[in-house]
Short mmCIF file of C-alpha atoms and ligand atoms in Angstrom, two decimals:
data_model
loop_
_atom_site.label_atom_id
_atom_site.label_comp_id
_atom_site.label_asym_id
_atom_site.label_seq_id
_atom_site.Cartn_x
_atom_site.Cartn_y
_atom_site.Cartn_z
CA UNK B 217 -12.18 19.48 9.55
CA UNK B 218 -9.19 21.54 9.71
CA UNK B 219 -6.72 18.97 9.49
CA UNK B 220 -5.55 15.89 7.51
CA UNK B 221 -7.73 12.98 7.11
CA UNK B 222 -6.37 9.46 6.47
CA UNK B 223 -9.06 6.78 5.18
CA UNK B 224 -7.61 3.26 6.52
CA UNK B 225 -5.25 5.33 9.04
CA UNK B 226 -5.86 2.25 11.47
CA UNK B 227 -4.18 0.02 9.16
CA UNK B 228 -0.77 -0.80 8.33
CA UNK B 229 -0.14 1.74 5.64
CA UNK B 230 -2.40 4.11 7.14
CA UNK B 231 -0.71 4.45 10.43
CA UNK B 232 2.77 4.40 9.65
CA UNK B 233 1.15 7.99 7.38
CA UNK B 234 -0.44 9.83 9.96
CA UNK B 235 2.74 9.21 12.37
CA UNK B 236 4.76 10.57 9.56
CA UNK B 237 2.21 13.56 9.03
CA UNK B 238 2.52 14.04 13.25
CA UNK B 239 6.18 14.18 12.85
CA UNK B 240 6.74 16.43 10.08
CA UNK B 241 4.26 19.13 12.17
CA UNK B 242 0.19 18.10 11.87
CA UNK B 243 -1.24 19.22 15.18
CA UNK B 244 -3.54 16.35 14.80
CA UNK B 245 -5.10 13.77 12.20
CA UNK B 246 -8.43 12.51 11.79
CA UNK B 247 -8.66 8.72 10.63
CA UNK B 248 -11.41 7.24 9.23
CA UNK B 249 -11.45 3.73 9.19
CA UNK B 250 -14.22 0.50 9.94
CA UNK B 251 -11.50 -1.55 11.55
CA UNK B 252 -11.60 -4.49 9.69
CA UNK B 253 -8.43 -4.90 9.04
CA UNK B 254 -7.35 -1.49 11.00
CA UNK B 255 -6.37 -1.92 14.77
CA UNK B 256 -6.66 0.97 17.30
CA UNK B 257 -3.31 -0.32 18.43
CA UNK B 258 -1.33 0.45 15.10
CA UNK B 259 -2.66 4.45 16.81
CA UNK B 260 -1.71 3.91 20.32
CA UNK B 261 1.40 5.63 20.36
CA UNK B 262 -0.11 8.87 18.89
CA UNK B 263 -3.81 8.30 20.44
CA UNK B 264 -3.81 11.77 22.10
CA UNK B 265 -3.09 13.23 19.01
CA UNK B 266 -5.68 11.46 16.67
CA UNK B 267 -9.38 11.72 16.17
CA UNK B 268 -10.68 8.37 15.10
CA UNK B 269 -13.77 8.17 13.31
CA UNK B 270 -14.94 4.45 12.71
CA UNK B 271 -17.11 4.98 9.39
CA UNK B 272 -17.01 3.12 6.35
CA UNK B 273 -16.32 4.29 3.25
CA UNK B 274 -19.28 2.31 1.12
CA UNK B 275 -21.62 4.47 3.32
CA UNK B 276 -21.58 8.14 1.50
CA UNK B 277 -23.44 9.50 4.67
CA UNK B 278 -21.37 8.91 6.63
CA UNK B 279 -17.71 9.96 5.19
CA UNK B 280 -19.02 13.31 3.79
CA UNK B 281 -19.04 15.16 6.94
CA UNK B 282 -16.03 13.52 8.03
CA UNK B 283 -14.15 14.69 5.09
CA UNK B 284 -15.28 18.07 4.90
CA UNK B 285 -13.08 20.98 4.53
CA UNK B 286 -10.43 18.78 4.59
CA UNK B 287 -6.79 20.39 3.53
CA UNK B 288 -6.08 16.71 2.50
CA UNK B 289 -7.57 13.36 2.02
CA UNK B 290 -5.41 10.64 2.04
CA UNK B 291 -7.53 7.48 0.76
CA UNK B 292 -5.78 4.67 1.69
CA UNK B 293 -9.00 2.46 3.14
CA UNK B 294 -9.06 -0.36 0.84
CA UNK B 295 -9.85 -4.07 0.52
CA UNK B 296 -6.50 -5.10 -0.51
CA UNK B 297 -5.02 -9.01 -1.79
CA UNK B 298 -5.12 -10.14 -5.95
CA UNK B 299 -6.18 -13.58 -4.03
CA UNK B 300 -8.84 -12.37 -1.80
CA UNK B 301 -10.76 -10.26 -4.81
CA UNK B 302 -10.51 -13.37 -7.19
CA UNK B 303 -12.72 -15.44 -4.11
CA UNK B 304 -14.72 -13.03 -2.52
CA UNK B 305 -15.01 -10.01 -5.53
CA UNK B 306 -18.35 -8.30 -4.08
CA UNK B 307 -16.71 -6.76 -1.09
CA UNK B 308 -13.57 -5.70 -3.11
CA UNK B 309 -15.80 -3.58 -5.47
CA UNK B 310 -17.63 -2.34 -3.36
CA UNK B 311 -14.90 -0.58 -1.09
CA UNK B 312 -11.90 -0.45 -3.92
CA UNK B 313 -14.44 1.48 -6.56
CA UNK B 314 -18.08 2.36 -4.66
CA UNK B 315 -15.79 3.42 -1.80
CA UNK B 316 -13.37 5.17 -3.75
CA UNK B 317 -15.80 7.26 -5.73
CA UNK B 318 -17.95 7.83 -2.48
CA UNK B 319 -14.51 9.48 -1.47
CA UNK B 320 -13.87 11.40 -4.47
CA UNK B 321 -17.55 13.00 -4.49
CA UNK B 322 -16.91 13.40 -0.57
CA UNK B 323 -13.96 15.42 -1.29
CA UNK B 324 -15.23 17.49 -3.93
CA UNK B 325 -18.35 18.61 -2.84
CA UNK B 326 -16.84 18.93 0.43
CA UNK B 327 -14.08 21.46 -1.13
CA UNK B 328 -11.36 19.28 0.35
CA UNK B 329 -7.60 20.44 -0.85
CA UNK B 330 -6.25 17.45 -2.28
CA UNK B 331 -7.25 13.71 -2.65
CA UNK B 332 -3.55 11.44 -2.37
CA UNK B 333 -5.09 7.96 -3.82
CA UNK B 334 -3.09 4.80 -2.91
CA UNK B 335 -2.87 3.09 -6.30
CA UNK B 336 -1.23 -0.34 -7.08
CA UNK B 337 1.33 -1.78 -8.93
CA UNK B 338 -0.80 -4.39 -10.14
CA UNK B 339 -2.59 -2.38 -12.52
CA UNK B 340 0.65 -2.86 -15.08
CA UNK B 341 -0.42 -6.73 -15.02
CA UNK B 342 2.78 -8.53 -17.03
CA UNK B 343 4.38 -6.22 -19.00
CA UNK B 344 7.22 -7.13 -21.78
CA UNK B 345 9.83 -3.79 -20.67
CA UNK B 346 10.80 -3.90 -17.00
CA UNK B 347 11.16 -1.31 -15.42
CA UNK B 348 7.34 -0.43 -15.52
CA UNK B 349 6.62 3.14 -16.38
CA UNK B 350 3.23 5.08 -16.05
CA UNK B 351 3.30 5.66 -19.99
CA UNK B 352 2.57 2.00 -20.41
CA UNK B 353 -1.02 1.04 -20.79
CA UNK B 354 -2.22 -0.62 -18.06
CA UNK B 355 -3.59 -4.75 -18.27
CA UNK B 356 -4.93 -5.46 -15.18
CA UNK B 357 -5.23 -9.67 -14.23
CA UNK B 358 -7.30 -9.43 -10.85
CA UNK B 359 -10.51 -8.06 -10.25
CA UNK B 360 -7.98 -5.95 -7.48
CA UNK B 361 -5.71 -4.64 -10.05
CA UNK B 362 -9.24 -3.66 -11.97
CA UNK B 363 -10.54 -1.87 -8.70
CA UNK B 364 -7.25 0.02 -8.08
CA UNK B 365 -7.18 1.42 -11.62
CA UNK B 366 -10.37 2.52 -11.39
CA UNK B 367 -9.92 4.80 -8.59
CA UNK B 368 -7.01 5.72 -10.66
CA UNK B 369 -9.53 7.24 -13.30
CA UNK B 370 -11.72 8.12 -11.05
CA UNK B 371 -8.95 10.82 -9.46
CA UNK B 372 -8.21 12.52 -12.90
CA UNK B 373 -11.76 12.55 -14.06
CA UNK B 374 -12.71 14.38 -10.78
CA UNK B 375 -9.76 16.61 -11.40
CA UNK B 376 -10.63 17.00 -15.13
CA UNK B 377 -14.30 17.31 -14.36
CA UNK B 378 -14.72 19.00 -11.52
CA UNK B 379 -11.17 20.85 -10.41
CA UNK B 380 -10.73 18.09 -7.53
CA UNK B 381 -6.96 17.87 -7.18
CA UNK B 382 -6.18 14.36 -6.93
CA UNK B 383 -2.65 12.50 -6.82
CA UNK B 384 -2.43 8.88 -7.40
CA UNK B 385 0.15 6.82 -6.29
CA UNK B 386 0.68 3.49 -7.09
CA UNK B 387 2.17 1.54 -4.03
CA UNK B 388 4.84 -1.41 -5.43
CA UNK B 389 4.57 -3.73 -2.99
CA UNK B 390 5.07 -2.34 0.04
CA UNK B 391 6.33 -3.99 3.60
CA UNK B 392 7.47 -2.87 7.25
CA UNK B 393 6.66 -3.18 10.79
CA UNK B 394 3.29 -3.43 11.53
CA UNK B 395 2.28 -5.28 8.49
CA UNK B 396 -0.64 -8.00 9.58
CA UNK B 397 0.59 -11.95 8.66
CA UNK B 398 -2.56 -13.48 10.00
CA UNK B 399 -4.02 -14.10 6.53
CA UNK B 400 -3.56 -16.09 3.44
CA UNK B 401 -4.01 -12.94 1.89
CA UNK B 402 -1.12 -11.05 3.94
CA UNK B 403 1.88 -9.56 2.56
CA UNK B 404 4.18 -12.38 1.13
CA UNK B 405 7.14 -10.50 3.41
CA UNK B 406 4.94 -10.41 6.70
CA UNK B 407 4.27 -14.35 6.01
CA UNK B 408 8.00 -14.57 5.49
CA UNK B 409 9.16 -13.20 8.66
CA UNK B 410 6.69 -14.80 11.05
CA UNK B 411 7.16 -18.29 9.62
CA UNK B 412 11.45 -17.95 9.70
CA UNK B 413 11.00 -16.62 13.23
CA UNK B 414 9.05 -19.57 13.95
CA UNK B 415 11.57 -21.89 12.26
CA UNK B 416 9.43 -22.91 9.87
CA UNK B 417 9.02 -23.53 5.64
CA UNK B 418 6.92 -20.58 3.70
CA UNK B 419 4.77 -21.97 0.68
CA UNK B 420 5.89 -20.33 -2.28
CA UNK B 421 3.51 -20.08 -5.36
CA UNK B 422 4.91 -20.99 -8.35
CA UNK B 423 8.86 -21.39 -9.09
CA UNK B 424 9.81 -18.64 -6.86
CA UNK B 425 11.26 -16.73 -9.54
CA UNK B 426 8.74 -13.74 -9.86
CA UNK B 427 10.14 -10.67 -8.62
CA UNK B 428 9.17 -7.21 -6.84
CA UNK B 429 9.83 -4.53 -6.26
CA UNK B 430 9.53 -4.15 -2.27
CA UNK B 431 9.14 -0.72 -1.10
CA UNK B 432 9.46 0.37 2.79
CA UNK B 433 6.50 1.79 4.26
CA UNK B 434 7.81 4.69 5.68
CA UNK B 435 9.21 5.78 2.36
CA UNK B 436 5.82 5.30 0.94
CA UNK B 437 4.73 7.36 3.86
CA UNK B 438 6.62 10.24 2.93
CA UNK B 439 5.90 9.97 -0.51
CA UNK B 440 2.46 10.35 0.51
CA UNK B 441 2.95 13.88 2.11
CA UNK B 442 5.28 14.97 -0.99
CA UNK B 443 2.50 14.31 -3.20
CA UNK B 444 0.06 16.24 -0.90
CA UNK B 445 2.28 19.58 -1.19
CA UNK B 446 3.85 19.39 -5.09
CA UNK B 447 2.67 21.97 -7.15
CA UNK B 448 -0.96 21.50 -8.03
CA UNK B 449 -0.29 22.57 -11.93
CA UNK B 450 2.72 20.12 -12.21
CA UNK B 451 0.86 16.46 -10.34
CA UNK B 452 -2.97 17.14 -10.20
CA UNK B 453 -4.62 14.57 -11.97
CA UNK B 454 -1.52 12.47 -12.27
CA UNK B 455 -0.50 8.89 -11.64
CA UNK B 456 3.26 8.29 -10.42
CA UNK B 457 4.92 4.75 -9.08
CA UNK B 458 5.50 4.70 -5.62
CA UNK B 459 8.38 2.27 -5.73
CA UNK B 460 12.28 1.37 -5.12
CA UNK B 461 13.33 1.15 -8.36
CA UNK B 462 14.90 -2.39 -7.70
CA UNK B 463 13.64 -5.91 -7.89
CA UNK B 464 14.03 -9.03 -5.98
CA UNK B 465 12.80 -12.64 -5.97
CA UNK B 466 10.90 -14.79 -3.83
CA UNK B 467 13.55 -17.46 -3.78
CA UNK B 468 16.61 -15.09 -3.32
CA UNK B 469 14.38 -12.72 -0.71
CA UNK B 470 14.00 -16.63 1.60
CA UNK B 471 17.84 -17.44 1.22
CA UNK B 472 18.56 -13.77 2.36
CA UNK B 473 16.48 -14.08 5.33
CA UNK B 474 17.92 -17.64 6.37
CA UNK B 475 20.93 -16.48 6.27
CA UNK B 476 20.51 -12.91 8.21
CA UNK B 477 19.21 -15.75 11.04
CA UNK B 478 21.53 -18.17 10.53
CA UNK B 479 19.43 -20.95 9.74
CA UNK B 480 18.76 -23.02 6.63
CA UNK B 481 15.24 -23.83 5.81
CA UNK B 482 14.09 -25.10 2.51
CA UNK B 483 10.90 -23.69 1.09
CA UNK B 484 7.89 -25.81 0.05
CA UNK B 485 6.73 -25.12 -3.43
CA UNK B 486 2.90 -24.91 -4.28
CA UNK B 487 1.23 -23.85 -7.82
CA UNK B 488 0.95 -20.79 -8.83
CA UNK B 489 -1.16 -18.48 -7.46
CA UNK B 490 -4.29 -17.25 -10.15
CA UNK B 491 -4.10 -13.52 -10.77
CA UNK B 492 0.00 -12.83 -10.02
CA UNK B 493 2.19 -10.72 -12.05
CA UNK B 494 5.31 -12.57 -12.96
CA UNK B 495 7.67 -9.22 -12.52
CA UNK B 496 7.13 -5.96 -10.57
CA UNK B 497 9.74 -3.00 -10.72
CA UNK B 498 8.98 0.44 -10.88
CA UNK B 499 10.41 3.47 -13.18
CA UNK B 500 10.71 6.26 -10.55
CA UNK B 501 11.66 9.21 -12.50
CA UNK B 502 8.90 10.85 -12.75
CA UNK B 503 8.11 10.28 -8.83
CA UNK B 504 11.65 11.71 -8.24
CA UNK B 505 11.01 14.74 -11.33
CA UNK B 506 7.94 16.15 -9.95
CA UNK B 507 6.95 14.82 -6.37
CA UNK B 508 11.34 14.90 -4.82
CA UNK B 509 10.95 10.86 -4.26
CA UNK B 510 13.88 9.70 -2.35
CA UNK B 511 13.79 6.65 -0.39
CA UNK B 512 15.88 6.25 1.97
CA UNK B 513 15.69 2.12 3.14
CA UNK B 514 17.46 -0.07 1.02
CA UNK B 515 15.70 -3.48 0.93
CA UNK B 516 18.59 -4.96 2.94
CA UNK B 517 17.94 -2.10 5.76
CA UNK B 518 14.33 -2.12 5.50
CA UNK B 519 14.39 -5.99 5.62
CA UNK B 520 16.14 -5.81 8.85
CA UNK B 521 14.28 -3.06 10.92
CA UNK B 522 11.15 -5.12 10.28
CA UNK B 523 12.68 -8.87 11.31
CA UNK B 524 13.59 -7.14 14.40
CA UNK B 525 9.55 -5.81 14.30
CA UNK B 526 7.89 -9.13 14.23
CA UNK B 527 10.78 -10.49 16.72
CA UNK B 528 9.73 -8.39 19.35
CA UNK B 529 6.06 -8.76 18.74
CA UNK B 530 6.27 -12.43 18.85
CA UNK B 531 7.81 -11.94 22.24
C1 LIG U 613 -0.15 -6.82 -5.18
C2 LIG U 613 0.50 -5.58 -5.83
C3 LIG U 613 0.95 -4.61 -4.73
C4 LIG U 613 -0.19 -4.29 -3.77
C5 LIG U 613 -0.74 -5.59 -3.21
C6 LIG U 613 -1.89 -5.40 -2.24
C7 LIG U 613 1.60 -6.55 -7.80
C8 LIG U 613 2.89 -6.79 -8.51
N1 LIG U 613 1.69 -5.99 -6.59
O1 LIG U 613 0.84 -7.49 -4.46
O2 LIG U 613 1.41 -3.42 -5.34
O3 LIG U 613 -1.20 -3.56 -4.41
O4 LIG U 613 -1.18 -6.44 -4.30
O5 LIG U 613 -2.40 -6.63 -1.82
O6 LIG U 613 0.53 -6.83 -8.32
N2 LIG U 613 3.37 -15.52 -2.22
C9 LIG U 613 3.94 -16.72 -1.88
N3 LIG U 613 3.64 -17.27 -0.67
C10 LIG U 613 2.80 -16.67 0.23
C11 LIG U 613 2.21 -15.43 -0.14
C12 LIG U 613 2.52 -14.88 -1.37
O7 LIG U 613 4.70 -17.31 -2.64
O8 LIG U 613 2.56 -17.23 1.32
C13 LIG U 613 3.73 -14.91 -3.50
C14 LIG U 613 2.56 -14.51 -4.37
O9 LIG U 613 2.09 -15.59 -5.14
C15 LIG U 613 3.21 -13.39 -5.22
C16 LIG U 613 4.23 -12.74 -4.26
O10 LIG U 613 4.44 -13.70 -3.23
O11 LIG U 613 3.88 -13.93 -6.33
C17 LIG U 613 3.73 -11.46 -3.64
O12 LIG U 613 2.43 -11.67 -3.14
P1 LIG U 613 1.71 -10.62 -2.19
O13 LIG U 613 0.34 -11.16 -1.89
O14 LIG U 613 2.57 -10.26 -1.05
O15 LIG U 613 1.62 -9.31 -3.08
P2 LIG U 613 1.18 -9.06 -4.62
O16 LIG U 613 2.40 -9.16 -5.48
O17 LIG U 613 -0.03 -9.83 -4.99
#
């Protein structure tokens, strides 16, 4: 395999990173991906230029030759939500950490380039110091934020190990076009935007007062590819945040997006959810230092570009 591979590239993540990689020069990119939460038709705008492999990563046999020779794996494929790992942990462990080391061994005996790991956030779990920066130790409160972490370890003992270069990244909360709000588990932003467009009231767990730090998926995109070609002696190994830098709340994010539509809609309150990190905001110096993060949506911008998404798609 000659050219990138993206794990999850169906997804919503996934494919907003191998459009990026087609538009800053891949000929093509191979995805590998089971589609269960992927669609072909987050691809279909770049189909000729893909080569989709539906494999799944809890199945070593069947990655490893997909993986092979890879310049770069980008492992994004993933059973995402702190909710849905707390209910249904089995299938969360066995893609977040069998599939992520199935990918790592993949990669290595495979003599792939570089492994880019998608990381999260939630590994910090409540910390006292906000901004959260990758010195702190990390206290993870979902069996999610455990999984993530792992594959966090994972990376830099296959880089310490075996000379695997691995990057991790972890991914603060990220939204955009695109973004699935089908689920109870969905993106609290996806969930958002559907229910205002439908002129209805979100639930929000607990006071509304925990913040995040929301982070545009195409800036998360091409912090992807600056982590796949950073010097190798400065990152390999490494962990960096993959956020904004700023922080917003669930109560103030609702009142913003009433009033970009003009409409005032009062929220219903439920209990708080079991697992959730109060506060989310990531230190970005050291992304910025050693991989050139520089996002270029503010939330307000970002926040926009994806109303008018789900607007159109509802249409
Ligand atoms: C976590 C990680 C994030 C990423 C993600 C993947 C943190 C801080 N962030 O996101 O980096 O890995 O997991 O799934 O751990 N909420 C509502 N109403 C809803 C839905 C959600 O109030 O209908 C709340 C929810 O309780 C939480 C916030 O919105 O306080 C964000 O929830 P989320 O599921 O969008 O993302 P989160 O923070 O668990």
């Amino acid at each position: 395999m000659n050219y990138p591979v993206v794990t999850g590239g169906a997804g919503f993540i996934g494919s907003a990173l191998v459009r990026a990689l087609l538009a800053q020069g891949a000929e093509r990119v191979s995805v590998v991906d089971n589609f269960l939460s992927g669609k072909a038709e987050n691809l279909a705008e770049v189909a000729d230029r893909v080569e989709i492999h539906r494999a799944d990563i809890r199945e070593y046999n069947a990655i490893a030759p997909l993986l092979k020779g890879a310049p770069v794996v980008f492992h994004l494929a993933a059973i995402p939500s702190v909710p849905r790992s707390i209910t249904e942990p089995v299938p969360s462990h066995e893609s977040n950490i069998d599939g992520t080391f199935n990918v790592m061994r993949a990669a290595q005996e495979g003599g792939v380039g570089r492994v880019v790991y998608a990381a999260s956030s939630s590994a910090y779990g409540d910390t006292e110091v906000l901004p959260k920066v990758e010195t702190m130790a990390p206290n993870p409160k979902s069996p999610y934020a455990l999984q993530k972490l792992v594959g966090e370890y994972y990376g830099s003992v296959f880089h310490s190990c075996y000379g695997l270069e691995t990057v991790a990244l972890r991914y603060f909360n990220v939204y955009g076009p695109r973004q699935d709000p089908s689920s109870p588990y969905s993106g609290v932003l996806s969930i958002f935007m559907t229910k205002l467009l439908e002129r209805s009231a979100p639930i929000i767990f607990g006071d509304g007062e925990q913040s995040r730090d929301f982070t545009y998926v195409e800036d998360v995109a091409g912090l992807c590819i600056k982590a796949w070609k950073a010097p190798a002696a400065t990152v390999s190994g490494k962990v960096y945040n993959a956020g904004n830098g700023g922080r917003f709340t669930l109560n103030e994010i609702w009142r913003t997006l009433c009033k970009i539509e003009g409409v005032q809609i009062e929220p219903q309150y439920g209990p708080d959810r079991a697992g959730d990190v109060k506060h989310s905001q990531a230190d970005t110096t050291a992304a910025v230092r050693d991989l050139g993060h520089a996002p270029r949506f503010s939330f307000e911008d970002g926040l926009r570009r994806t109303l008018e998404w789900y607007r159109a798609s509802l249409r």
